[in-house]
Coordinates of C-alpha atoms and ligand atoms in Angstrom, one line a residue:
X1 CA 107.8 6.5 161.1
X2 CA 105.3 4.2 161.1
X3 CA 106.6 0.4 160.6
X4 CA 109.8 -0.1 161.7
X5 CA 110.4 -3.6 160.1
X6 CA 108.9 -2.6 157.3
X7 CA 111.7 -2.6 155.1
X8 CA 112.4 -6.4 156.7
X9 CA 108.9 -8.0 156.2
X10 CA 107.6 -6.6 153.0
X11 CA 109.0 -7.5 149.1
X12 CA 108.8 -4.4 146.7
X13 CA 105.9 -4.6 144.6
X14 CA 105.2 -2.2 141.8
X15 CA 102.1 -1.8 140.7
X16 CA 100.9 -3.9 137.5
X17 CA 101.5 -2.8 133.7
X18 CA 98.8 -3.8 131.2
X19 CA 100.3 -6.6 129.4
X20 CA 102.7 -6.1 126.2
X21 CA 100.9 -7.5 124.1
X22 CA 97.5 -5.6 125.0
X23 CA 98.6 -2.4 125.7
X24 CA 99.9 -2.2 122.1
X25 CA 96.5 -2.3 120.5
X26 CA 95.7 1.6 121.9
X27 CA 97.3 4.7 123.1
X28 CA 96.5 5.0 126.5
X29 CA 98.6 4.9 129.4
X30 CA 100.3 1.5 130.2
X31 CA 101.1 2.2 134.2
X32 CA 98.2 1.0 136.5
X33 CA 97.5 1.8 140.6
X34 CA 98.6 0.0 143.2
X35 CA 95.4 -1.2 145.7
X36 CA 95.2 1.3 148.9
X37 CA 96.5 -2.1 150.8
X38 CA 99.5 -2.7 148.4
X39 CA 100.8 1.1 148.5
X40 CA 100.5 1.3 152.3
X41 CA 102.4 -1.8 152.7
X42 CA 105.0 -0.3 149.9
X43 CA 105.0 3.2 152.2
X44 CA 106.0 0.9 155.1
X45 CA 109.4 -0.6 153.7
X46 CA 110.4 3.0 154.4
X47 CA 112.8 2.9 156.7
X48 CA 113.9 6.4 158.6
X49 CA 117.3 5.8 158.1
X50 CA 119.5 8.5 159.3
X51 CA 120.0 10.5 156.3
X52 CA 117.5 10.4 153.5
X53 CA 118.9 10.6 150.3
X54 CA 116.1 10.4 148.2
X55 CA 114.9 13.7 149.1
X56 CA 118.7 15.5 148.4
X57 CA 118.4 16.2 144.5
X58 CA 122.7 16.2 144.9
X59 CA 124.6 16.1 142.0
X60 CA 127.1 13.2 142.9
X61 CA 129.3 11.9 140.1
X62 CA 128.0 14.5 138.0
X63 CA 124.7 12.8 137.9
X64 CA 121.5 14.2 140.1
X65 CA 120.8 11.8 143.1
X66 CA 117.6 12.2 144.8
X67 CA 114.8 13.8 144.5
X68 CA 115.8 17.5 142.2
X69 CA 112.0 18.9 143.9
X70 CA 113.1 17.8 147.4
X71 CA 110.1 15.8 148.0
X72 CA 110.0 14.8 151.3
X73 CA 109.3 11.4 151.0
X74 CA 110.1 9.5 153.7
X75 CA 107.1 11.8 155.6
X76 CA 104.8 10.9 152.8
X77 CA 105.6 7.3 152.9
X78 CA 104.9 7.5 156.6
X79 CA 101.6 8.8 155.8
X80 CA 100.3 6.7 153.5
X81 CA 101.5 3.7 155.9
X82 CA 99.6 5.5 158.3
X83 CA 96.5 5.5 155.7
X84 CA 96.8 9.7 156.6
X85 CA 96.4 10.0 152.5
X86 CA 95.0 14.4 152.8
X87 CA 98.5 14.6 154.8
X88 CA 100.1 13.1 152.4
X89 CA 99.3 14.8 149.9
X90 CA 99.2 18.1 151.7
X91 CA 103.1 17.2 151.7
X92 CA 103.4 16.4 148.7
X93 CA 101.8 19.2 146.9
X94 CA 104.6 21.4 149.1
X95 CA 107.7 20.7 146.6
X96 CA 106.2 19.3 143.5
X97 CA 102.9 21.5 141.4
X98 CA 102.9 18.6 139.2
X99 CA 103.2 14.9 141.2
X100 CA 100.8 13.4 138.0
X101 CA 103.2 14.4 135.7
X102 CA 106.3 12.8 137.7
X103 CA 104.7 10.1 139.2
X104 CA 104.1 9.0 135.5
X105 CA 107.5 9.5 133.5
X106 CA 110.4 10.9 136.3
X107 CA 113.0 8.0 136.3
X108 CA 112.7 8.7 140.0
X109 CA 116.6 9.8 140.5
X110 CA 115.1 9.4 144.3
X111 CA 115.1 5.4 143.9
X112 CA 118.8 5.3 142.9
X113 CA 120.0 7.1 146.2
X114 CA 117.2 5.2 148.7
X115 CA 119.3 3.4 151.5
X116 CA 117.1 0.3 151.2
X117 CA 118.3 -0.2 147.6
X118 CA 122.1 -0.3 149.5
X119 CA 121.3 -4.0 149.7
X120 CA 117.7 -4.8 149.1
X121 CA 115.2 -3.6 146.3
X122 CA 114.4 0.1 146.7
X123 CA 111.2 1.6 147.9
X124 CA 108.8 2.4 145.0
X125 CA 108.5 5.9 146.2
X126 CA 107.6 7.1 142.5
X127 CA 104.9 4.8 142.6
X128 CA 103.6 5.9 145.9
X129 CA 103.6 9.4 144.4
X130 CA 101.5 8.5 141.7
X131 CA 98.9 6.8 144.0
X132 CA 99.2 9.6 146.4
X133 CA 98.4 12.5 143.7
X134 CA 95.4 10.4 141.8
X135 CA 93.8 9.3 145.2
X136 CA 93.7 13.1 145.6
X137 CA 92.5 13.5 142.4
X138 CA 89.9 10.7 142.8
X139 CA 89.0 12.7 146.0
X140 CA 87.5 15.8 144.7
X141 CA 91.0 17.2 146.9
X142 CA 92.5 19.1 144.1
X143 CA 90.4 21.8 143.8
X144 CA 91.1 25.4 141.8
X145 CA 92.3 27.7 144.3
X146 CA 92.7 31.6 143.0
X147 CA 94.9 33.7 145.1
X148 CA 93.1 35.5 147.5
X149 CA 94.8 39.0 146.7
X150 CA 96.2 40.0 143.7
X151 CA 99.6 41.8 143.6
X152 CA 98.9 44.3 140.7
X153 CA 101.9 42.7 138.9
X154 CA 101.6 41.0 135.6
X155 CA 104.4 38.3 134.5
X156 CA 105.2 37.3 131.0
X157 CA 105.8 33.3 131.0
X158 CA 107.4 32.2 127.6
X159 CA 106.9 28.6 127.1
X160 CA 104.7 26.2 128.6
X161 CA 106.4 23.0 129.1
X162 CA 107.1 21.9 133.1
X163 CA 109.3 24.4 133.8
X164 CA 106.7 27.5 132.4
X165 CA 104.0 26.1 133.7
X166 CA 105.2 25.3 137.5
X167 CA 106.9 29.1 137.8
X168 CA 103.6 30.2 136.2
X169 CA 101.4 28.0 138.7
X170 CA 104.4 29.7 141.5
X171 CA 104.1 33.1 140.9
X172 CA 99.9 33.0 140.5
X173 CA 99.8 32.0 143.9
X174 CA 101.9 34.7 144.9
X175 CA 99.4 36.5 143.5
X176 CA 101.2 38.1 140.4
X177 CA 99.0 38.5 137.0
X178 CA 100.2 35.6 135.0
X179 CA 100.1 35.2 131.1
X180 CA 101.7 31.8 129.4
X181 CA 102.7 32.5 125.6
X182 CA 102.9 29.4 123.4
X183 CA 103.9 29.1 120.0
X184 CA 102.6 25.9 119.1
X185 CA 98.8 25.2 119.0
X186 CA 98.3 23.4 122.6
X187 CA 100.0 23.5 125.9
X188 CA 102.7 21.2 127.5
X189 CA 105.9 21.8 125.5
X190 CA 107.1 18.2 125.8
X191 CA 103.9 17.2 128.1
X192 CA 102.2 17.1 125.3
X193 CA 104.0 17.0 122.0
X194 CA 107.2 14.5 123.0
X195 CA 106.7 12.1 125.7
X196 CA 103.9 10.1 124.0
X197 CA 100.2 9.6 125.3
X198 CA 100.6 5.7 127.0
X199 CA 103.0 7.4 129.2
X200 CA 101.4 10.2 129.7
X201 CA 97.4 11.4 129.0
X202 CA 96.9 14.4 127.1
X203 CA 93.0 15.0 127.5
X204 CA 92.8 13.5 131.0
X205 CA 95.8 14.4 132.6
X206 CA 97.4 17.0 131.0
X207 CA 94.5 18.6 130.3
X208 CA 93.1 18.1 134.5
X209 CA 95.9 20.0 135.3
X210 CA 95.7 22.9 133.1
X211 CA 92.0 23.3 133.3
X212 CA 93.0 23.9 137.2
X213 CA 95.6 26.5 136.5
X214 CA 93.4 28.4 133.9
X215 CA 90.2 28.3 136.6
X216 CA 93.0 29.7 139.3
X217 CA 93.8 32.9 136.9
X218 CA 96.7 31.9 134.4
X219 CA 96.0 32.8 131.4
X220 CA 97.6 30.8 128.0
X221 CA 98.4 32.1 124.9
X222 CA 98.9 29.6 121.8
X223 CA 100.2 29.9 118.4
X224 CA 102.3 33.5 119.6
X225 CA 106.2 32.9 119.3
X226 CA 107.9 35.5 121.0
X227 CA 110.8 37.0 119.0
X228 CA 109.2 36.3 115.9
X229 CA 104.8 37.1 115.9
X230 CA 105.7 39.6 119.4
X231 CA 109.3 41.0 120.2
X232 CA 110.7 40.4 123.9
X233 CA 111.2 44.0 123.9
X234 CA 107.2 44.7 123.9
X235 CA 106.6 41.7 126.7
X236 CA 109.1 43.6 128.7
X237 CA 107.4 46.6 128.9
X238 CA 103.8 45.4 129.0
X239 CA 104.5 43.0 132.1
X240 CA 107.0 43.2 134.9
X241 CA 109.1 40.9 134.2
X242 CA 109.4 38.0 131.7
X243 CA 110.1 34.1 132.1
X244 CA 111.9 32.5 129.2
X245 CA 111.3 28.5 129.3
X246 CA 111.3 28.0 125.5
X247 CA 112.8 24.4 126.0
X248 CA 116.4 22.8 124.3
X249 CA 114.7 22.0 121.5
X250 CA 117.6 22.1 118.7
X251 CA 117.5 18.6 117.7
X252 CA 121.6 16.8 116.6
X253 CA 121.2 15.7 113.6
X254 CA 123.2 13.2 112.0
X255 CA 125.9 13.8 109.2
X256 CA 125.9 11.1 106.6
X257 CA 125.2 10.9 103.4
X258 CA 121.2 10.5 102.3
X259 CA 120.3 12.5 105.3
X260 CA 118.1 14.4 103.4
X261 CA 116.0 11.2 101.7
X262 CA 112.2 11.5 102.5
X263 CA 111.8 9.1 105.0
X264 CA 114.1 10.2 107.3
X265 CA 112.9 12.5 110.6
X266 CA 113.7 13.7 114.2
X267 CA 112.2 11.9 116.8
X268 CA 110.3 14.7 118.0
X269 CA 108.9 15.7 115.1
X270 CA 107.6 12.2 114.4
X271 CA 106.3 12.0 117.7
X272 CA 104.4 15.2 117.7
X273 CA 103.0 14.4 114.6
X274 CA 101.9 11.5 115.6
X275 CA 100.3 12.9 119.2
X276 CA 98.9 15.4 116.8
X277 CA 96.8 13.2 115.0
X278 CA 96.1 11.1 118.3
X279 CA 93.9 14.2 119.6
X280 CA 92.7 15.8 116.1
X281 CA 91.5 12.5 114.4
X282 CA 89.6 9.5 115.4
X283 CA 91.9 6.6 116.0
X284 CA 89.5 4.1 114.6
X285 CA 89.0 5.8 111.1
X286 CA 91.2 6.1 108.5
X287 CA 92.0 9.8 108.4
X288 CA 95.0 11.6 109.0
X289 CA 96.3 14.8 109.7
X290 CA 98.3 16.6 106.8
X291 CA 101.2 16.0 107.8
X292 CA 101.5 12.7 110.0
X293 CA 103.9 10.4 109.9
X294 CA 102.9 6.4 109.4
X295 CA 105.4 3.2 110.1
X296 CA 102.2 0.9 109.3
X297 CA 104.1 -2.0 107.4
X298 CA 107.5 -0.2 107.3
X299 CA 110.9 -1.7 108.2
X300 CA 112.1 1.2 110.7
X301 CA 115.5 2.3 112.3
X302 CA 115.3 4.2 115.3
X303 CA 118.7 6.6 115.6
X304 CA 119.4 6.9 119.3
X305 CA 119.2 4.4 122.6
X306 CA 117.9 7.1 124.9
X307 CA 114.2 7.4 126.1
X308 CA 113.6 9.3 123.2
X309 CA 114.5 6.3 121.2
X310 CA 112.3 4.1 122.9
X311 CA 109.6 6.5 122.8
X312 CA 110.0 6.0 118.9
X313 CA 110.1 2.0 119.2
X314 CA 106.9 2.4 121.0
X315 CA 105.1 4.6 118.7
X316 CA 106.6 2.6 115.7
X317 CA 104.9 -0.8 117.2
X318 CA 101.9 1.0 118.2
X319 CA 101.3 2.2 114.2
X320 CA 101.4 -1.4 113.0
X321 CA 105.4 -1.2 111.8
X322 CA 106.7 -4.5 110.1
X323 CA 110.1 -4.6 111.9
X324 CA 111.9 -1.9 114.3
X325 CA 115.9 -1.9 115.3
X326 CA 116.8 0.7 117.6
X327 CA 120.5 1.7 117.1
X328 CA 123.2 2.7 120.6
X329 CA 126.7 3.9 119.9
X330 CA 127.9 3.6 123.2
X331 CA 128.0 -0.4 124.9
X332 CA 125.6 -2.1 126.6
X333 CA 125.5 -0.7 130.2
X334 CA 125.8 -3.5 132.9
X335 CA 122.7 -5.4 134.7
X336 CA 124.6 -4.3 138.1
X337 CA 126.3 -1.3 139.4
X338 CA 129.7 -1.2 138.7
X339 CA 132.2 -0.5 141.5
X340 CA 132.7 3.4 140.2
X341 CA 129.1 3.9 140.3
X342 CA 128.4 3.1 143.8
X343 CA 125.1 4.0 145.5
X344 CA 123.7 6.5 146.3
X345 CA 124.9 7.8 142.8
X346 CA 121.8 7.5 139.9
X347 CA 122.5 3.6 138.4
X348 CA 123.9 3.4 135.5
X349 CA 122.4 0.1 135.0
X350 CA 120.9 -1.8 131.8
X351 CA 117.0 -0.7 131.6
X352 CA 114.5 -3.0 129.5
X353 CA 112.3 0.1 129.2
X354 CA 108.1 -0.1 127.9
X355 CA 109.3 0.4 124.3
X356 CA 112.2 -2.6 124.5
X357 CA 109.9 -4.9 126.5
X358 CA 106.4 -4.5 123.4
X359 CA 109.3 -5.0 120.8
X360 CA 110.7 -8.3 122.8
X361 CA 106.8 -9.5 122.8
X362 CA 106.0 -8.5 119.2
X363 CA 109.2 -9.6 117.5
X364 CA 110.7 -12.2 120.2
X365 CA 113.9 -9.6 120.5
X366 CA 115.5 -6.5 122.2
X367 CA 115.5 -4.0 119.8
X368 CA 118.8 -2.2 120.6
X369 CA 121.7 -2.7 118.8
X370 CA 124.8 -1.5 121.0
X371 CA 128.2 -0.6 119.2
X372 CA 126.6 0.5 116.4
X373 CA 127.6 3.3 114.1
X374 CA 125.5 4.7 110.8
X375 CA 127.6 5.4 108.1
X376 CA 125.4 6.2 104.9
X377 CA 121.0 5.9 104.9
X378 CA 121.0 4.4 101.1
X379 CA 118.2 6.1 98.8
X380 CA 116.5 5.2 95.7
X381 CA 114.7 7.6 93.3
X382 CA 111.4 7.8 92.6
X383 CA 109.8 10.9 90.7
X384 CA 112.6 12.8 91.0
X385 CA 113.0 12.2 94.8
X386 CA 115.1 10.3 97.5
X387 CA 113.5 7.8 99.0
X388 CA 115.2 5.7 102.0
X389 CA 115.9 1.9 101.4
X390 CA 118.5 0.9 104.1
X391 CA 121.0 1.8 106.4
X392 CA 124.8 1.0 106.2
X393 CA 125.9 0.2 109.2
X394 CA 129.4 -0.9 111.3
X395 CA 129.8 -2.2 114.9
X396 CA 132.9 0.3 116.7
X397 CA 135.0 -0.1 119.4
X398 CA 135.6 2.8 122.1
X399 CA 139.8 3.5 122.4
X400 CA 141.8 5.7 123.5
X401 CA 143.7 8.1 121.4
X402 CA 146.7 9.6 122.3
X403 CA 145.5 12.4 124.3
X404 CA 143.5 9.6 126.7
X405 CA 140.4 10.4 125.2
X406 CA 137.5 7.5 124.3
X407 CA 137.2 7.4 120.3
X408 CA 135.2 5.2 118.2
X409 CA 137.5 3.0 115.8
X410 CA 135.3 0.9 113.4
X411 CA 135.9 -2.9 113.4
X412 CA 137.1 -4.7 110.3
X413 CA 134.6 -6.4 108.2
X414 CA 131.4 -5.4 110.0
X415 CA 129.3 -4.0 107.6
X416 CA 125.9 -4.3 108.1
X417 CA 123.0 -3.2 105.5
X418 CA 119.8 -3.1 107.4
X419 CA 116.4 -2.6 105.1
X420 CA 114.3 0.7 106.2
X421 CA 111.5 2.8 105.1
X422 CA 111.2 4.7 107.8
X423 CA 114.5 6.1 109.9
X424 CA 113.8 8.4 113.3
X425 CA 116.6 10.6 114.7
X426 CA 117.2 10.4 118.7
X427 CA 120.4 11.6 119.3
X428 CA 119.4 14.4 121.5
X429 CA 119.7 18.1 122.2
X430 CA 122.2 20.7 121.2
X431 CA 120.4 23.4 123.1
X432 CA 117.9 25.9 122.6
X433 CA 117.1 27.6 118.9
X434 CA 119.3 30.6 118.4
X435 CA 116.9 32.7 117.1
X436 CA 115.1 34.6 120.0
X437 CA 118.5 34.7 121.7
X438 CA 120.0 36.5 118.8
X439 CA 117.0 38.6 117.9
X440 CA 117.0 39.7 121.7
X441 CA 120.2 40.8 122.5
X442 CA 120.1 37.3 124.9
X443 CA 123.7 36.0 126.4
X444 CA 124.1 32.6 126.0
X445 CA 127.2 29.6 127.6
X446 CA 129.2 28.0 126.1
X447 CA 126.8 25.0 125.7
X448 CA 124.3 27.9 123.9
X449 CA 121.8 27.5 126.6
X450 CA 120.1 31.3 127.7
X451 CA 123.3 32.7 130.6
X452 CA 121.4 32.9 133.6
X453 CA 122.9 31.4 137.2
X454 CA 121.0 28.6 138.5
X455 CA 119.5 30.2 142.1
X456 CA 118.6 33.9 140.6
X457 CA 118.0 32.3 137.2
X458 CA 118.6 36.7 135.7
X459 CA 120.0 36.9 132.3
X460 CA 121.9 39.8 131.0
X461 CA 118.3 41.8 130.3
X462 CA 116.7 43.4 133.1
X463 CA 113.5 41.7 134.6
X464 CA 114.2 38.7 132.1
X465 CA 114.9 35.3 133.4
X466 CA 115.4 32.0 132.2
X467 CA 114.7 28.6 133.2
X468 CA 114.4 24.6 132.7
X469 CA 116.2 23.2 129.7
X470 CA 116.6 26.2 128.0
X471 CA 118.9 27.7 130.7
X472 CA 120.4 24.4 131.4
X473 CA 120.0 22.0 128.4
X474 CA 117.8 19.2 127.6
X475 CA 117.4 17.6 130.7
X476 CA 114.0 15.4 132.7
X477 CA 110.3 16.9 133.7
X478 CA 111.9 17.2 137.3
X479 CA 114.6 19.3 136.7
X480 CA 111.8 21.4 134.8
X481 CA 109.8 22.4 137.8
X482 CA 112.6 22.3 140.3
X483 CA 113.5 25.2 137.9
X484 CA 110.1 26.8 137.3
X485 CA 109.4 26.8 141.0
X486 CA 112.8 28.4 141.5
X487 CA 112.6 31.3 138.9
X488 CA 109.3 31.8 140.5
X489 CA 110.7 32.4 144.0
X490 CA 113.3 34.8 142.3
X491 CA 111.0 36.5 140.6
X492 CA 108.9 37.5 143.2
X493 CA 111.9 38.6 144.9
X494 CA 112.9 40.5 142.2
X495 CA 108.8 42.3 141.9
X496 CA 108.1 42.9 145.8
Ligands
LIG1 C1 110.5 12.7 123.2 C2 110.9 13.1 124.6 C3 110.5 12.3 125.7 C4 110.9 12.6 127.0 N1 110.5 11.8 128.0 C5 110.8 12.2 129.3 C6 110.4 11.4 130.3 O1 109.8 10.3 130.2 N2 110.7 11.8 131.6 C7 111.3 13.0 131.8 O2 111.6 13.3 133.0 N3 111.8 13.8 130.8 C8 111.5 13.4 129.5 N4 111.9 14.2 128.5 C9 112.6 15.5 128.8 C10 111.6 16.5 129.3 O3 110.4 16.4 128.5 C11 112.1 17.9 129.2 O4 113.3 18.0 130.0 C12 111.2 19.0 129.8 O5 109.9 18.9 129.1 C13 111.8 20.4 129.7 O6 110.8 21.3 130.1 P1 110.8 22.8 129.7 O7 109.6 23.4 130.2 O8 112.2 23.4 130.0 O9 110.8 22.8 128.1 P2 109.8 22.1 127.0 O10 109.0 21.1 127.6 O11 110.7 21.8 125.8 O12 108.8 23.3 126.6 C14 109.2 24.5 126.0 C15 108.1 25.1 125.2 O13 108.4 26.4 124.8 C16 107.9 26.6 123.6 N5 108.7 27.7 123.0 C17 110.0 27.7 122.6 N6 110.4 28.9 122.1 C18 109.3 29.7 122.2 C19 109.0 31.1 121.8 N7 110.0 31.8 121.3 N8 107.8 31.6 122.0 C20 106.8 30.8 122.5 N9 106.9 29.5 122.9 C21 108.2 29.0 122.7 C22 108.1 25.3 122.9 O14 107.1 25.2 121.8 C23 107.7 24.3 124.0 O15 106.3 24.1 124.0 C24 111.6 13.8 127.2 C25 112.0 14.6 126.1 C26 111.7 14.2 124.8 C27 112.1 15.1 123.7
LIG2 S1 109.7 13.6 141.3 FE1 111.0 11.9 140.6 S2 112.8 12.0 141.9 FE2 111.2 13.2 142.9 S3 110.1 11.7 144.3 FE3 109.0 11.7 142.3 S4 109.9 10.0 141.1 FE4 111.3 10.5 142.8

């Protein structure tokens, strides 16, 4: 450990954020680095304590706490005090394939469970990762390194979000013959098309990284949906065994009436569309892609007070939208732990995230409504069609009913009609689609994610496993690669 009052003498700094109101004029990434001075003073807070649980990945509470990848922080942080940056990074690269990627958009689970934040800001050890991996990258450090020897055994990887692409990145080192199938038209799954481009670089990022992998022997497939343009059953006897990491991406939709009036989407499908025509157009001209979706000038509800929600706001503000609200059912959470969310449990704590803090600059306000429920999207027609107008709204209470459980119950006289054009969806996941599961003969839970036990990740087909959030649900980038890097391990187990 390098400073042992480190944690005494230096304030947590993060680094800066381009400014609101600039950063909203482009797409690119809003995070900035730290100076090498700032992060080795911010790797110095660090503070050996006894037991480090950042690094755990526990699930306390029924939440994750820690780091779900293990990264051994507290050695990198040394490091980096130490100014030892190859070592650091040498350590790094040991649990994560992908620090870019989580240094940028993990909600570092790792900061919630550091002992300094029992009574003093935590370290910023998701911004030391990021400075760690692009001082690597700035380095000429990260280099394409092929596998010495190959195995003679070819692996089918089905999907190429996180979790496919860090058990294909796995298993090629190993030395296995890897192929990636994708069925849309560039790779990432949710890299690319779902978390949006300021928090997360397509063509210099993304794209670094998978240039890497292809140069190391990984070989990616686009446009080819397995179950539907190639069966599982021919993938299962042209390789030796198959990964399935197809993603949760069975979107809840929301019952009320005008669901069906154009003008009213899923998150991710706005979002995609809109990343879409981010890398096929040029943002300064007026074209579009066929089928983008614009909220220049448009009064527009965002469904949902998740990340995916604010994602939306973001996006919304970012196309020149004329108003955005963003819509919570569940309460405000509290600026403070409460007493039955003690550390080092993840903080279930009030977060004025990017999307909230542009809408705050733009508009003077938070953009989430809390208590809120939709009732009816109100249409007009026009040519024949729906079109959306506004949203009826009511503010709810969460009770108890007689069996104990939390319901909402509307409160009296608080209607709402709120004026929209445009209305995004962002109410989360039900799971993975049904139809390669069904088509394959796949067992699924009782949540309908692919059966397969987390730790040898087999489902009920023979050399098929399954992994990231289509095993376990829509879940974070993290979880993703702790699973990829898993299924990899088990795979090889299962091929040598
Ligand atoms: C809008 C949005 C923003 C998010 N932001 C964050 C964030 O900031 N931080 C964070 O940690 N997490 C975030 N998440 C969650 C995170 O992105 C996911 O948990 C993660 O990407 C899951 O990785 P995965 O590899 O399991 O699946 P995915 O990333 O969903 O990738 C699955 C891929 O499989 C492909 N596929 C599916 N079926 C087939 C088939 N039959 N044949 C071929 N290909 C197929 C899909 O097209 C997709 O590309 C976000 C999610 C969303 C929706
Ligand atoms: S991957 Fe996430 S949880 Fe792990 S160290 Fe990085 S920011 Fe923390």
């Amino acid at each position: 450990m390098g400073k042992a009052t480190g944690f005494m003498e230096y304030q947590r700094q993060l680094p800066a954020e381009r400014p609101p109101a600039a950063r909203v004029k482009d797409w690119e990434e809003f995070k900035q680095k730290f100076s090498q001075a700032a992060a080795q003073k911010q790797g110095a807070r660090c503070m050996e304590c006894g037991i480090p649980f950042c690094h755990s990945g526990l699930q306390i509470g029924g939440m994750v706490s820690g780091c779900p990848v293990n990264n051994l922080i507290p050695e990198w942080n040394d490091l980096i005090y130490k100014g030892k940056w190859k070592e650091a990074v040498q350590r790094l690269l040991k649990t994560n394939n992908f620090p870019e990627f989580t240094g940028r958009v993990c909600p570092a689970p790792c900061e919630g469970s550091c002992t300094v934040g029992l009574n003093d800001p935590a370290v910023t050890i998701k911004a030391n990762e990021y400075q760690i991996i692009e001082k690597a990258f700035a380095e000429g450090w990260i280099k394409p390194e092929p596998p010495a020897v190959r195995s003679g055994k070819k692996v089918a990887v089905v999907g190429s979000g996180p979790a496919g692409l860090a058990a294909a990145d796995q298993l090629n080192k190993l030395g296995h013959q890897i192929t990636v199938y994708e069925r849309q038209d560039r790779i990432g799954g949710l890299l690319v098309y779902g978390i949006p481009n300021m928090k997360l670089d397509k063509t210099k990022v993304l794209a670094r990284r998978l240039k890497i992998m292809e140069a190391e022997g990984v070989e990616f497939q686009t446009g080819t949906e397995i179950g539907t343009d190639l069966a599982l059953t021919q993938l299962q006897s042209e390789f030796d065994a198959v990964v399935l990491a197809g993603g949760a991406t069975k979107a809840r939709d929301l019952d009320v009436p005008g669901r069906q009036a154009k003008g009213v989407y899923f998150a991710v499908d706005y979002l995609t569309r809109n990343t879409r025509h981010l890398l096929e157009t040029e943002p300064d001209k007026a074209e579009k892609t066929a089928d983008y979706i614009s909220a220049a000038d448009k009064d527009v509800i965002v469904i949902g007070g998740g990340d995916t929600g604010t994602d939306c706001v973001a996006t919304a503000i970012r196309q020149g939208c004329k108003s955005v609200n963003q819509f919570e059912i569940m309460p405000q959470a509290p600026l403070t732990r409460k007493d039955d969310n003690p550390w080092p449990e993840w903080p279930q704590i009030l977060k004025v995230d990017y999307g909230q803090e542009e809408a705050i600059e733009l508009f003077g306000a938070d953009p989430r409504q809390f208590l809120i429920m939709t009732k009816e999207i109100i249409t007009k027609t026009e040519q024949g069609q729906k079109v959306v107008t506004a949203v009826r709204t009511v503010k709810i209470n969460w009770d108890k009913d007689e069996n104990g459980r939390f319901v909402p119950v509307e409160v009296a006289d608080s209607e709402k009609i709120w004026s929209a054009d445009l209305i995004l969806i962002a109410m989360g996941f039900l799971g993975p689609e049904a139809a390669l599961a069904e088509s394959a003969g796949l067992e699924r839970d009782q949540r309908s994610n692919i059966k397969a036990a987390y730790g040898d990740f087999k489902t009920n087909l023979t050399g098929v496993f399954a992994a990231g959030d289509m095993r376990r649900g829509q879940s974070l980038v993290v979880n993703a690669i702790d699973e990829g890097r898993r299924t990899a391990a088990a795979v090889d187990q299962y091929l040598t």
